[in-house]
Amino acid sequence: MSGLIEWVTVPLQFDFMVRALLVSAVAGGVCALLSCWMTLTGWSLLGDAVSHAVLPGVVLSYLLGLPFALGALVFGAGSVALIGVVNRTSRVKEDAAIGIVFTAMFAVGVVLISRVPSETDLMHILFGNVLGVSDGEIAQVLVMAALTTAVVLLKHRDLTLYAFDPVHAHAIGLSPRRLEALLLGLLSVTVVIALQAVGIILVVAMLVIPGSTAYLLTDRFERMLAIAAAVSVGASVVGTYVSFYADIATGGAVVVAQAVVFALAYLFAPRHGVLVRRRAAGRAAAR
């Protein structure tokens, strides 16, 4: 028992670890909430698109001396709008529009990086640098996370109805287009929050895995939100601790921890786990 207490408390003696745990847990919790709606609406690829499309904004913010979050937010929202424009004004289907926009924007970001003399900070944005977050970055994360969570709590019933049945939502007076815009805006903000923890490349995992894990464990949406948040925050904390002791990349460790939980749910979920369903099928066949 004393060994476990020491394992938990020793990293807390370092200020950078306290900061890392705070940012990882906050980012994990907010991503988990949005992840549930991404799972239900089938927008996982869109989360990938937004996370990659913010790169040019990050680079331009770096060049202009502005906060990374500002450029990332502008380009994240802009990429979503551009995907919608391409989809509505051409024969190109939505999945193709998403692929075109996010690869093009990411490529622009890579080109800009190749022209920037110092790449250190930009590499941290790509792969995460939660151990080096500043007071200003922590403040940005906390403010954006609080605003995003408040909007989600305020509008979660409307967003849930939209995710399950947009036609019914329209029939009772809600605007599916406005709800879609709201959800996409929240997605852009959430991507910016998660950048501080795991970087652009791994953000999509934090937006997909928690919701998918919870989806395997429950059929009730309210419970799904709680499970996703618990899985994501828990994995963020465990991954950060493991990265400290194993001397590995924190963002990667967080995502691996989430993936392990998903694998366990995939195999052993009470109703939807692969092994459980096979066992039930075997019993039915034996009868």
PDB file of C-alpha atoms in Angstrom:
ATOM      1  CA  MET A   1       0.000   0.000   0.000  1.00  0.00           C
ATOM      2  CA  SER A   2       2.806   2.373   0.874  1.00  0.00           C
ATOM      3  CA  GLY A   3       4.402   1.615  -2.490  1.00  0.00           C
ATOM      4  CA  LEU A   4       1.235   2.644  -4.314  1.00  0.00           C
ATOM      5  CA  ILE A   5       0.984   5.860  -2.297  1.00  0.00           C
ATOM      6  CA  GLU A   6       4.590   6.671  -3.126  1.00  0.00           C
ATOM      7  CA  TRP A   7       3.983   5.872  -6.814  1.00  0.00           C
ATOM      8  CA  VAL A   8       1.133   8.368  -6.840  1.00  0.00           C
ATOM      9  CA  THR A   9       2.664  11.137  -4.741  1.00  0.00           C
ATOM     10  CA  VAL A  10       6.256  11.293  -6.027  1.00  0.00           C
ATOM     11  CA  PRO A  11       5.364  12.841  -9.436  1.00  0.00           C
ATOM     12  CA  LEU A  12       3.198  15.425  -7.677  1.00  0.00           C
ATOM     13  CA  GLN A  13       6.338  16.921  -6.160  1.00  0.00           C
ATOM     14  CA  PHE A  14       7.175  18.303  -9.598  1.00  0.00           C
ATOM     15  CA  ASP A  15       5.295  21.345 -10.821  1.00  0.00           C
ATOM     16  CA  PHE A  16       5.406  20.236 -14.462  1.00  0.00           C
ATOM     17  CA  MET A  17       3.666  16.972 -13.550  1.00  0.00           C
ATOM     18  CA  VAL A  18       0.876  18.769 -11.703  1.00  0.00           C
ATOM     19  CA  ARG A  19       0.352  20.956 -14.762  1.00  0.00           C
ATOM     20  CA  ALA A  20       0.432  17.946 -17.074  1.00  0.00           C
ATOM     21  CA  LEU A  21      -2.111  16.028 -15.007  1.00  0.00           C
ATOM     22  CA  LEU A  22      -4.430  19.039 -14.899  1.00  0.00           C
ATOM     23  CA  VAL A  23      -4.332  19.712 -18.635  1.00  0.00           C
ATOM     24  CA  SER A  24      -4.548  16.017 -19.570  1.00  0.00           C
ATOM     25  CA  ALA A  25      -7.546  15.400 -17.319  1.00  0.00           C
ATOM     26  CA  VAL A  26      -9.392  18.534 -18.479  1.00  0.00           C
ATOM     27  CA  ALA A  27      -8.692  17.832 -22.151  1.00  0.00           C
ATOM     28  CA  GLY A  28      -9.674  14.196 -21.717  1.00  0.00           C
ATOM     29  CA  GLY A  29     -12.954  15.088 -20.037  1.00  0.00           C
ATOM     30  CA  VAL A  30     -14.025  17.627 -22.656  1.00  0.00           C
ATOM     31  CA  CYS A  31     -12.990  15.373 -25.547  1.00  0.00           C
ATOM     32  CA  ALA A  32     -14.998  12.533 -24.015  1.00  0.00           C
ATOM     33  CA  LEU A  33     -18.199  14.582 -23.997  1.00  0.00           C
ATOM     34  CA  LEU A  34     -17.865  15.565 -27.649  1.00  0.00           C
ATOM     35  CA  SER A  35     -16.736  12.042 -28.490  1.00  0.00           C
ATOM     36  CA  CYS A  36     -20.178  10.680 -27.620  1.00  0.00           C
ATOM     37  CA  TRP A  37     -21.891  12.914 -30.166  1.00  0.00           C
ATOM     38  CA  MET A  38     -19.168  12.227 -32.732  1.00  0.00           C
ATOM     39  CA  THR A  39     -19.871   8.517 -32.311  1.00  0.00           C
ATOM     40  CA  LEU A  40     -23.642   8.842 -32.677  1.00  0.00           C
ATOM     41  CA  THR A  41     -23.563  11.177 -35.670  1.00  0.00           C
ATOM     42  CA  GLY A  42     -20.793   9.291 -37.466  1.00  0.00           C
ATOM     43  CA  TRP A  43     -18.514  12.323 -37.514  1.00  0.00           C
ATOM     44  CA  SER A  44     -15.308  10.615 -36.415  1.00  0.00           C
ATOM     45  CA  LEU A  45     -13.618  11.413 -39.723  1.00  0.00           C
ATOM     46  CA  LEU A  46     -14.669  15.042 -39.334  1.00  0.00           C
ATOM     47  CA  GLY A  47     -12.852  15.182 -36.000  1.00  0.00           C
ATOM     48  CA  ASP A  48      -9.762  13.905 -37.784  1.00  0.00           C
ATOM     49  CA  ALA A  49     -10.190  16.590 -40.437  1.00  0.00           C
ATOM     50  CA  VAL A  50     -10.486  19.447 -37.953  1.00  0.00           C
ATOM     51  CA  SER A  51      -7.525  18.256 -35.894  1.00  0.00           C
ATOM     52  CA  HIS A  52      -5.257  18.254 -38.952  1.00  0.00           C
ATOM     53  CA  ALA A  53      -6.665  21.397 -40.561  1.00  0.00           C
ATOM     54  CA  VAL A  54      -5.672  23.602 -37.614  1.00  0.00           C
ATOM     55  CA  LEU A  55      -1.963  23.205 -38.362  1.00  0.00           C
ATOM     56  CA  PRO A  56      -1.660  26.251 -40.687  1.00  0.00           C
ATOM     57  CA  GLY A  57      -3.361  28.385 -38.054  1.00  0.00           C
ATOM     58  CA  VAL A  58      -0.905  27.211 -35.429  1.00  0.00           C
ATOM     59  CA  VAL A  59       2.075  28.021 -37.657  1.00  0.00           C
ATOM     60  CA  LEU A  60       0.739  31.460 -38.590  1.00  0.00           C
ATOM     61  CA  SER A  61       0.063  32.224 -34.917  1.00  0.00           C
ATOM     62  CA  TYR A  62       3.656  31.257 -34.160  1.00  0.00           C
ATOM     63  CA  LEU A  63       4.961  33.575 -36.880  1.00  0.00           C
ATOM     64  CA  LEU A  64       2.778  36.485 -35.729  1.00  0.00           C
ATOM     65  CA  GLY A  65       3.478  35.978 -32.035  1.00  0.00           C
ATOM     66  CA  LEU A  66      -0.164  35.177 -31.255  1.00  0.00           C
ATOM     67  CA  PRO A  67      -1.533  32.411 -28.998  1.00  0.00           C
ATOM     68  CA  PHE A  68      -1.601  29.055 -30.771  1.00  0.00           C
ATOM     69  CA  ALA A  69      -5.210  28.574 -29.680  1.00  0.00           C
ATOM     70  CA  LEU A  70      -6.375  31.621 -31.653  1.00  0.00           C
ATOM     71  CA  GLY A  71      -5.033  30.475 -35.004  1.00  0.00           C
ATOM     72  CA  ALA A  72      -6.100  26.887 -34.371  1.00  0.00           C
ATOM     73  CA  LEU A  73      -9.646  27.927 -33.550  1.00  0.00           C
ATOM     74  CA  VAL A  74      -9.962  30.149 -36.638  1.00  0.00           C
ATOM     75  CA  PHE A  75      -8.659  27.485 -39.009  1.00  0.00           C
ATOM     76  CA  GLY A  76     -10.626  24.710 -37.295  1.00  0.00           C
ATOM     77  CA  ALA A  77     -13.915  26.544 -37.731  1.00  0.00           C
ATOM     78  CA  GLY A  78     -12.887  27.665 -41.216  1.00  0.00           C
ATOM     79  CA  SER A  79     -12.122  24.121 -42.323  1.00  0.00           C
ATOM     80  CA  VAL A  80     -15.539  22.934 -41.154  1.00  0.00           C
ATOM     81  CA  ALA A  81     -17.205  25.734 -43.099  1.00  0.00           C
ATOM     82  CA  LEU A  82     -15.118  24.954 -46.181  1.00  0.00           C
ATOM     83  CA  ILE A  83     -16.059  21.273 -46.048  1.00  0.00           C
ATOM     84  CA  GLY A  84     -19.723  22.277 -45.958  1.00  0.00           C
ATOM     85  CA  VAL A  85     -19.317  24.641 -48.913  1.00  0.00           C
ATOM     86  CA  VAL A  86     -17.549  22.025 -51.052  1.00  0.00           C
ATOM     87  CA  ASN A  87     -20.158  19.417 -50.179  1.00  0.00           C
ATOM     88  CA  ARG A  88     -23.181  21.665 -50.881  1.00  0.00           C
ATOM     89  CA  THR A  89     -21.941  23.354 -54.047  1.00  0.00           C
ATOM     90  CA  SER A  90     -20.499  20.394 -55.958  1.00  0.00           C
ATOM     91  CA  ARG A  91     -21.069  16.730 -56.690  1.00  0.00           C
ATOM     92  CA  VAL A  92     -18.285  15.804 -54.290  1.00  0.00           C
ATOM     93  CA  LYS A  93     -19.622  13.715 -51.407  1.00  0.00           C
ATOM     94  CA  GLU A  94     -19.033  14.670 -47.793  1.00  0.00           C
ATOM     95  CA  ASP A  95     -16.375  12.067 -47.038  1.00  0.00           C
ATOM     96  CA  ALA A  96     -14.379  13.131 -50.098  1.00  0.00           C
ATOM     97  CA  ALA A  97     -14.776  16.818 -49.179  1.00  0.00           C
ATOM     98  CA  ILE A  98     -13.476  16.067 -45.700  1.00  0.00           C
ATOM     99  CA  GLY A  99     -10.470  14.202 -47.083  1.00  0.00           C
ATOM    100  CA  ILE A 100      -9.660  16.960 -49.578  1.00  0.00           C
ATOM    101  CA  VAL A 101      -9.886  19.823 -47.097  1.00  0.00           C
ATOM    102  CA  PHE A 102      -8.026  18.250 -44.199  1.00  0.00           C
ATOM    103  CA  THR A 103      -5.171  16.875 -46.319  1.00  0.00           C
ATOM    104  CA  ALA A 104      -4.813  20.172 -48.182  1.00  0.00           C
ATOM    105  CA  MET A 105      -4.815  22.230 -44.982  1.00  0.00           C
ATOM    106  CA  PHE A 106      -2.392  19.883 -43.266  1.00  0.00           C
ATOM    107  CA  ALA A 107      -0.084  20.037 -46.286  1.00  0.00           C
ATOM    108  CA  VAL A 108      -0.168  23.844 -46.170  1.00  0.00           C
ATOM    109  CA  GLY A 109       0.830  23.641 -42.517  1.00  0.00           C
ATOM    110  CA  VAL A 110       3.716  21.298 -43.313  1.00  0.00           C
ATOM    111  CA  VAL A 111       4.929  23.664 -46.049  1.00  0.00           C
ATOM    112  CA  LEU A 112       4.808  26.597 -43.631  1.00  0.00           C
ATOM    113  CA  ILE A 113       6.720  24.611 -41.021  1.00  0.00           C
ATOM    114  CA  SER A 114       9.443  23.900 -43.574  1.00  0.00           C
ATOM    115  CA  ARG A 115       9.927  27.661 -43.972  1.00  0.00           C
ATOM    116  CA  VAL A 116      10.066  28.486 -40.248  1.00  0.00           C
ATOM    117  CA  PRO A 117      13.658  28.687 -38.900  1.00  0.00           C
ATOM    118  CA  SER A 118      12.890  27.240 -35.461  1.00  0.00           C
ATOM    119  CA  GLU A 119      10.616  24.188 -35.468  1.00  0.00           C
ATOM    120  CA  THR A 120      10.783  23.227 -31.795  1.00  0.00           C
ATOM    121  CA  ASP A 121       7.474  24.673 -30.644  1.00  0.00           C
ATOM    122  CA  LEU A 122       5.699  23.573 -33.804  1.00  0.00           C
ATOM    123  CA  MET A 123       6.865  19.991 -33.357  1.00  0.00           C
ATOM    124  CA  HIS A 124       5.361  20.102 -29.886  1.00  0.00           C
ATOM    125  CA  ILE A 125       2.039  21.084 -31.412  1.00  0.00           C
ATOM    126  CA  LEU A 126       2.237  18.110 -33.774  1.00  0.00           C
ATOM    127  CA  PHE A 127       3.083  15.544 -31.119  1.00  0.00           C
ATOM    128  CA  GLY A 128       2.047  17.234 -27.871  1.00  0.00           C
ATOM    129  CA  ASN A 129       4.043  18.855 -25.081  1.00  0.00           C
ATOM    130  CA  VAL A 130       1.821  18.633 -22.044  1.00  0.00           C
ATOM    131  CA  LEU A 131       4.860  18.592 -19.741  1.00  0.00           C
ATOM    132  CA  GLY A 132       5.814  22.085 -20.900  1.00  0.00           C
ATOM    133  CA  VAL A 133       2.534  23.983 -20.819  1.00  0.00           C
ATOM    134  CA  SER A 134       2.737  27.564 -19.589  1.00  0.00           C
ATOM    135  CA  ASP A 135       0.424  29.405 -17.203  1.00  0.00           C
ATOM    136  CA  GLY A 136      -1.156  31.202 -20.164  1.00  0.00           C
ATOM    137  CA  GLU A 137      -1.820  27.943 -21.993  1.00  0.00           C
ATOM    138  CA  ILE A 138      -3.351  26.389 -18.882  1.00  0.00           C
ATOM    139  CA  ALA A 139      -5.630  29.408 -18.515  1.00  0.00           C
ATOM    140  CA  GLN A 140      -6.701  29.070 -22.167  1.00  0.00           C
ATOM    141  CA  VAL A 141      -7.464  25.376 -21.710  1.00  0.00           C
ATOM    142  CA  LEU A 142      -9.485  25.941 -18.531  1.00  0.00           C
ATOM    143  CA  VAL A 143     -11.518  28.815 -19.988  1.00  0.00           C
ATOM    144  CA  MET A 144     -12.311  27.012 -23.239  1.00  0.00           C
ATOM    145  CA  ALA A 145     -13.094  23.786 -21.389  1.00  0.00           C
ATOM    146  CA  ALA A 146     -15.463  25.599 -19.005  1.00  0.00           C
ATOM    147  CA  LEU A 147     -17.271  27.327 -21.880  1.00  0.00           C
ATOM    148  CA  THR A 148     -17.548  24.127 -23.914  1.00  0.00           C
ATOM    149  CA  THR A 149     -18.842  22.113 -20.959  1.00  0.00           C
ATOM    150  CA  ALA A 150     -21.361  24.823 -20.075  1.00  0.00           C
ATOM    151  CA  VAL A 151     -22.747  24.887 -23.634  1.00  0.00           C
ATOM    152  CA  VAL A 152     -22.912  21.084 -23.740  1.00  0.00           C
ATOM    153  CA  LEU A 153     -24.807  20.927 -20.451  1.00  0.00           C
ATOM    154  CA  LEU A 154     -27.168  23.684 -21.557  1.00  0.00           C
ATOM    155  CA  LYS A 155     -27.936  22.234 -24.987  1.00  0.00           C
ATOM    156  CA  HIS A 156     -27.303  18.514 -24.492  1.00  0.00           C
ATOM    157  CA  ARG A 157     -30.969  17.519 -24.919  1.00  0.00           C
ATOM    158  CA  ASP A 158     -31.266  19.345 -28.231  1.00  0.00           C
ATOM    159  CA  LEU A 159     -27.936  17.993 -29.440  1.00  0.00           C
ATOM    160  CA  THR A 160     -28.886  14.463 -28.412  1.00  0.00           C
ATOM    161  CA  LEU A 161     -32.207  14.643 -30.243  1.00  0.00           C
ATOM    162  CA  TYR A 162     -30.396  15.978 -33.304  1.00  0.00           C
ATOM    163  CA  ALA A 163     -27.894  13.101 -33.148  1.00  0.00           C
ATOM    164  CA  PHE A 164     -30.613  10.431 -32.900  1.00  0.00           C
ATOM    165  CA  ASP A 165     -33.318  11.916 -35.138  1.00  0.00           C
ATOM    166  CA  PRO A 166     -32.704  15.255 -36.925  1.00  0.00           C
ATOM    167  CA  VAL A 167     -36.062  14.968 -38.711  1.00  0.00           C
ATOM    168  CA  HIS A 168     -37.926  14.817 -35.403  1.00  0.00           C
ATOM    169  CA  ALA A 169     -35.794  17.675 -34.080  1.00  0.00           C
ATOM    170  CA  HIS A 170     -36.894  19.792 -37.049  1.00  0.00           C
ATOM    171  CA  ALA A 171     -40.534  18.741 -36.563  1.00  0.00           C
ATOM    172  CA  ILE A 172     -40.647  20.089 -32.994  1.00  0.00           C
ATOM    173  CA  GLY A 173     -39.176  23.441 -33.976  1.00  0.00           C
ATOM    174  CA  LEU A 174     -35.435  22.927 -33.602  1.00  0.00           C
ATOM    175  CA  SER A 175     -33.064  23.936 -36.375  1.00  0.00           C
ATOM    176  CA  PRO A 176     -30.863  20.970 -37.405  1.00  0.00           C
ATOM    177  CA  ARG A 177     -28.542  23.314 -39.282  1.00  0.00           C
ATOM    178  CA  ARG A 178     -27.990  25.486 -36.211  1.00  0.00           C
ATOM    179  CA  LEU A 179     -27.464  22.446 -33.997  1.00  0.00           C
ATOM    180  CA  GLU A 180     -25.001  21.063 -36.521  1.00  0.00           C
ATOM    181  CA  ALA A 181     -23.141  24.386 -36.554  1.00  0.00           C
ATOM    182  CA  LEU A 182     -23.092  24.441 -32.763  1.00  0.00           C
ATOM    183  CA  LEU A 183     -21.752  20.905 -32.573  1.00  0.00           C
ATOM    184  CA  LEU A 184     -19.077  21.640 -35.159  1.00  0.00           C
ATOM    185  CA  GLY A 185     -18.087  24.799 -33.304  1.00  0.00           C
ATOM    186  CA  LEU A 186     -17.755  22.836 -30.083  1.00  0.00           C
ATOM    187  CA  LEU A 187     -15.667  20.288 -31.967  1.00  0.00           C
ATOM    188  CA  SER A 188     -13.278  23.018 -33.139  1.00  0.00           C
ATOM    189  CA  VAL A 189     -12.854  24.359 -29.599  1.00  0.00           C
ATOM    190  CA  THR A 190     -12.342  20.864 -28.217  1.00  0.00           C
ATOM    191  CA  VAL A 191      -9.613  20.153 -30.751  1.00  0.00           C
ATOM    192  CA  VAL A 192      -7.805  23.293 -29.633  1.00  0.00           C
ATOM    193  CA  ILE A 193      -8.070  22.187 -25.997  1.00  0.00           C
ATOM    194  CA  ALA A 194      -6.686  18.724 -26.742  1.00  0.00           C
ATOM    195  CA  LEU A 195      -3.758  20.100 -28.742  1.00  0.00           C
ATOM    196  CA  GLN A 196      -2.040  21.045 -25.498  1.00  0.00           C
ATOM    197  CA  ALA A 197      -2.232  17.457 -24.237  1.00  0.00           C
ATOM    198  CA  VAL A 198      -1.564  15.134 -27.160  1.00  0.00           C
ATOM    199  CA  GLY A 199      -0.814  17.276 -30.217  1.00  0.00           C
ATOM    200  CA  ILE A 200      -2.531  17.454 -33.575  1.00  0.00           C
ATOM    201  CA  ILE A 201      -1.771  13.920 -34.725  1.00  0.00           C
ATOM    202  CA  LEU A 202      -3.292  12.170 -31.693  1.00  0.00           C
ATOM    203  CA  VAL A 203      -6.258  14.491 -31.101  1.00  0.00           C
ATOM    204  CA  VAL A 204      -8.527  12.329 -33.226  1.00  0.00           C
ATOM    205  CA  ALA A 205      -7.956   9.396 -30.876  1.00  0.00           C
ATOM    206  CA  MET A 206      -9.208  11.404 -27.907  1.00  0.00           C
ATOM    207  CA  LEU A 207     -12.282  12.395 -29.933  1.00  0.00           C
ATOM    208  CA  VAL A 208     -13.104   8.840 -31.026  1.00  0.00           C
ATOM    209  CA  ILE A 209     -11.973   6.280 -28.439  1.00  0.00           C
ATOM    210  CA  PRO A 210     -13.860   7.411 -25.292  1.00  0.00           C
ATOM    211  CA  GLY A 211     -17.234   7.637 -27.022  1.00  0.00           C
ATOM    212  CA  SER A 212     -16.706   4.354 -28.861  1.00  0.00           C
ATOM    213  CA  THR A 213     -15.717   2.625 -25.618  1.00  0.00           C
ATOM    214  CA  ALA A 214     -18.761   3.915 -23.789  1.00  0.00           C
ATOM    215  CA  TYR A 215     -20.976   2.953 -26.740  1.00  0.00           C
ATOM    216  CA  LEU A 216     -19.944  -0.670 -26.210  1.00  0.00           C
ATOM    217  CA  LEU A 217     -20.694  -0.529 -22.490  1.00  0.00           C
ATOM    218  CA  THR A 218     -24.172   1.024 -22.379  1.00  0.00           C
ATOM    219  CA  ASP A 219     -27.292   1.661 -24.430  1.00  0.00           C
ATOM    220  CA  ARG A 220     -28.303   4.803 -22.518  1.00  0.00           C
ATOM    221  CA  PHE A 221     -26.871   8.103 -23.709  1.00  0.00           C
ATOM    222  CA  GLU A 222     -26.694   9.837 -20.311  1.00  0.00           C
ATOM    223  CA  ARG A 223     -24.749   6.881 -18.946  1.00  0.00           C
ATOM    224  CA  MET A 224     -22.625   6.908 -22.089  1.00  0.00           C
ATOM    225  CA  LEU A 225     -21.523  10.478 -21.338  1.00  0.00           C
ATOM    226  CA  ALA A 226     -20.518   9.553 -17.787  1.00  0.00           C
ATOM    227  CA  ILE A 227     -18.644   6.406 -18.840  1.00  0.00           C
ATOM    228  CA  ALA A 228     -16.802   8.190 -21.647  1.00  0.00           C
ATOM    229  CA  ALA A 229     -15.703  10.979 -19.296  1.00  0.00           C
ATOM    230  CA  ALA A 230     -14.549   8.497 -16.641  1.00  0.00           C
ATOM    231  CA  VAL A 231     -12.620   6.423 -19.187  1.00  0.00           C
ATOM    232  CA  SER A 232     -10.975   9.437 -20.793  1.00  0.00           C
ATOM    233  CA  VAL A 233     -10.003  11.242 -17.589  1.00  0.00           C
ATOM    234  CA  GLY A 234      -8.787   8.007 -15.983  1.00  0.00           C
ATOM    235  CA  ALA A 235      -6.712   7.074 -19.028  1.00  0.00           C
ATOM    236  CA  SER A 236      -5.290  10.607 -19.199  1.00  0.00           C
ATOM    237  CA  VAL A 237      -4.134  10.435 -15.584  1.00  0.00           C
ATOM    238  CA  VAL A 238      -2.758   6.897 -15.872  1.00  0.00           C
ATOM    239  CA  GLY A 239      -1.035   7.666 -19.175  1.00  0.00           C
ATOM    240  CA  THR A 240       0.609  10.760 -17.711  1.00  0.00           C
ATOM    241  CA  TYR A 241       1.909   8.795 -14.727  1.00  0.00           C
ATOM    242  CA  VAL A 242       3.199   5.995 -16.957  1.00  0.00           C
ATOM    243  CA  SER A 243       4.983   8.506 -19.183  1.00  0.00           C
ATOM    244  CA  PHE A 244       6.725   9.910 -16.100  1.00  0.00           C
ATOM    245  CA  TYR A 245       8.014   6.573 -14.863  1.00  0.00           C
ATOM    246  CA  ALA A 246       8.702   4.978 -18.260  1.00  0.00           C
ATOM    247  CA  ASP A 247      10.194   8.169 -19.771  1.00  0.00           C
ATOM    248  CA  ILE A 248       7.992   8.038 -22.867  1.00  0.00           C
ATOM    249  CA  ALA A 249       5.890  10.566 -24.791  1.00  0.00           C
ATOM    250  CA  THR A 250       2.962  11.679 -22.650  1.00  0.00           C
ATOM    251  CA  GLY A 251       0.479  12.133 -25.485  1.00  0.00           C
ATOM    252  CA  GLY A 252       1.210   8.685 -26.854  1.00  0.00           C
ATOM    253  CA  ALA A 253       0.930   7.108 -23.403  1.00  0.00           C
ATOM    254  CA  VAL A 254      -2.478   8.730 -22.840  1.00  0.00           C
ATOM    255  CA  VAL A 255      -3.849   7.446 -26.139  1.00  0.00           C
ATOM    256  CA  VAL A 256      -2.421   3.953 -25.577  1.00  0.00           C
ATOM    257  CA  ALA A 257      -4.134   3.860 -22.167  1.00  0.00           C
ATOM    258  CA  GLN A 258      -7.436   4.783 -23.824  1.00  0.00           C
ATOM    259  CA  ALA A 259      -6.891   2.146 -26.501  1.00  0.00           C
ATOM    260  CA  VAL A 260      -6.292  -0.528 -23.853  1.00  0.00           C
ATOM    261  CA  VAL A 261      -9.608   0.310 -22.180  1.00  0.00           C
ATOM    262  CA  PHE A 262     -11.346   0.168 -25.562  1.00  0.00           C
ATOM    263  CA  ALA A 263      -9.815  -3.250 -26.273  1.00  0.00           C
ATOM    264  CA  LEU A 264     -11.114  -4.555 -22.949  1.00  0.00           C
ATOM    265  CA  ALA A 265     -14.590  -3.194 -23.679  1.00  0.00           C
ATOM    266  CA  TYR A 266     -14.471  -4.619 -27.198  1.00  0.00           C
ATOM    267  CA  LEU A 267     -13.739  -8.071 -25.813  1.00  0.00           C
ATOM    268  CA  PHE A 268     -15.613  -8.159 -22.505  1.00  0.00           C
ATOM    269  CA  ALA A 269     -18.461  -5.609 -22.611  1.00  0.00           C
ATOM    270  CA  PRO A 270     -21.469  -7.215 -20.847  1.00  0.00           C
ATOM    271  CA  ARG A 271     -23.813  -7.058 -23.859  1.00  0.00           C
ATOM    272  CA  HIS A 272     -21.749  -5.995 -26.861  1.00  0.00           C
ATOM    273  CA  GLY A 273     -18.335  -7.565 -26.194  1.00  0.00           C
ATOM    274  CA  VAL A 274     -17.084  -9.939 -28.894  1.00  0.00           C
ATOM    275  CA  LEU A 275     -16.262 -12.781 -26.504  1.00  0.00           C
ATOM    276  CA  VAL A 276     -19.520 -12.371 -24.605  1.00  0.00           C
ATOM    277  CA  ARG A 277     -21.576 -12.490 -27.806  1.00  0.00           C
ATOM    278  CA  ARG A 278     -19.689 -15.547 -29.045  1.00  0.00           C
ATOM    279  CA  ARG A 279     -20.269 -17.305 -25.757  1.00  0.00           C
ATOM    280  CA  ALA A 280     -23.961 -16.468 -25.898  1.00  0.00           C
ATOM    281  CA  ALA A 281     -24.170 -17.696 -29.494  1.00  0.00           C
ATOM    282  CA  GLY A 282     -22.441 -20.947 -28.492  1.00  0.00           C
ATOM    283  CA  ARG A 283     -24.924 -21.534 -25.686  1.00  0.00           C
ATOM    284  CA  ALA A 284     -27.831 -20.861 -28.025  1.00  0.00           C
ATOM    285  CA  ALA A 285     -26.442 -23.310 -30.582  1.00  0.00           C
ATOM    286  CA  ALA A 286     -25.944 -25.962 -27.874  1.00  0.00           C
ATOM    287  CA  ARG A 287     -29.621 -25.781 -27.011  1.00  0.00           C
TER     288      ARG A 287
END
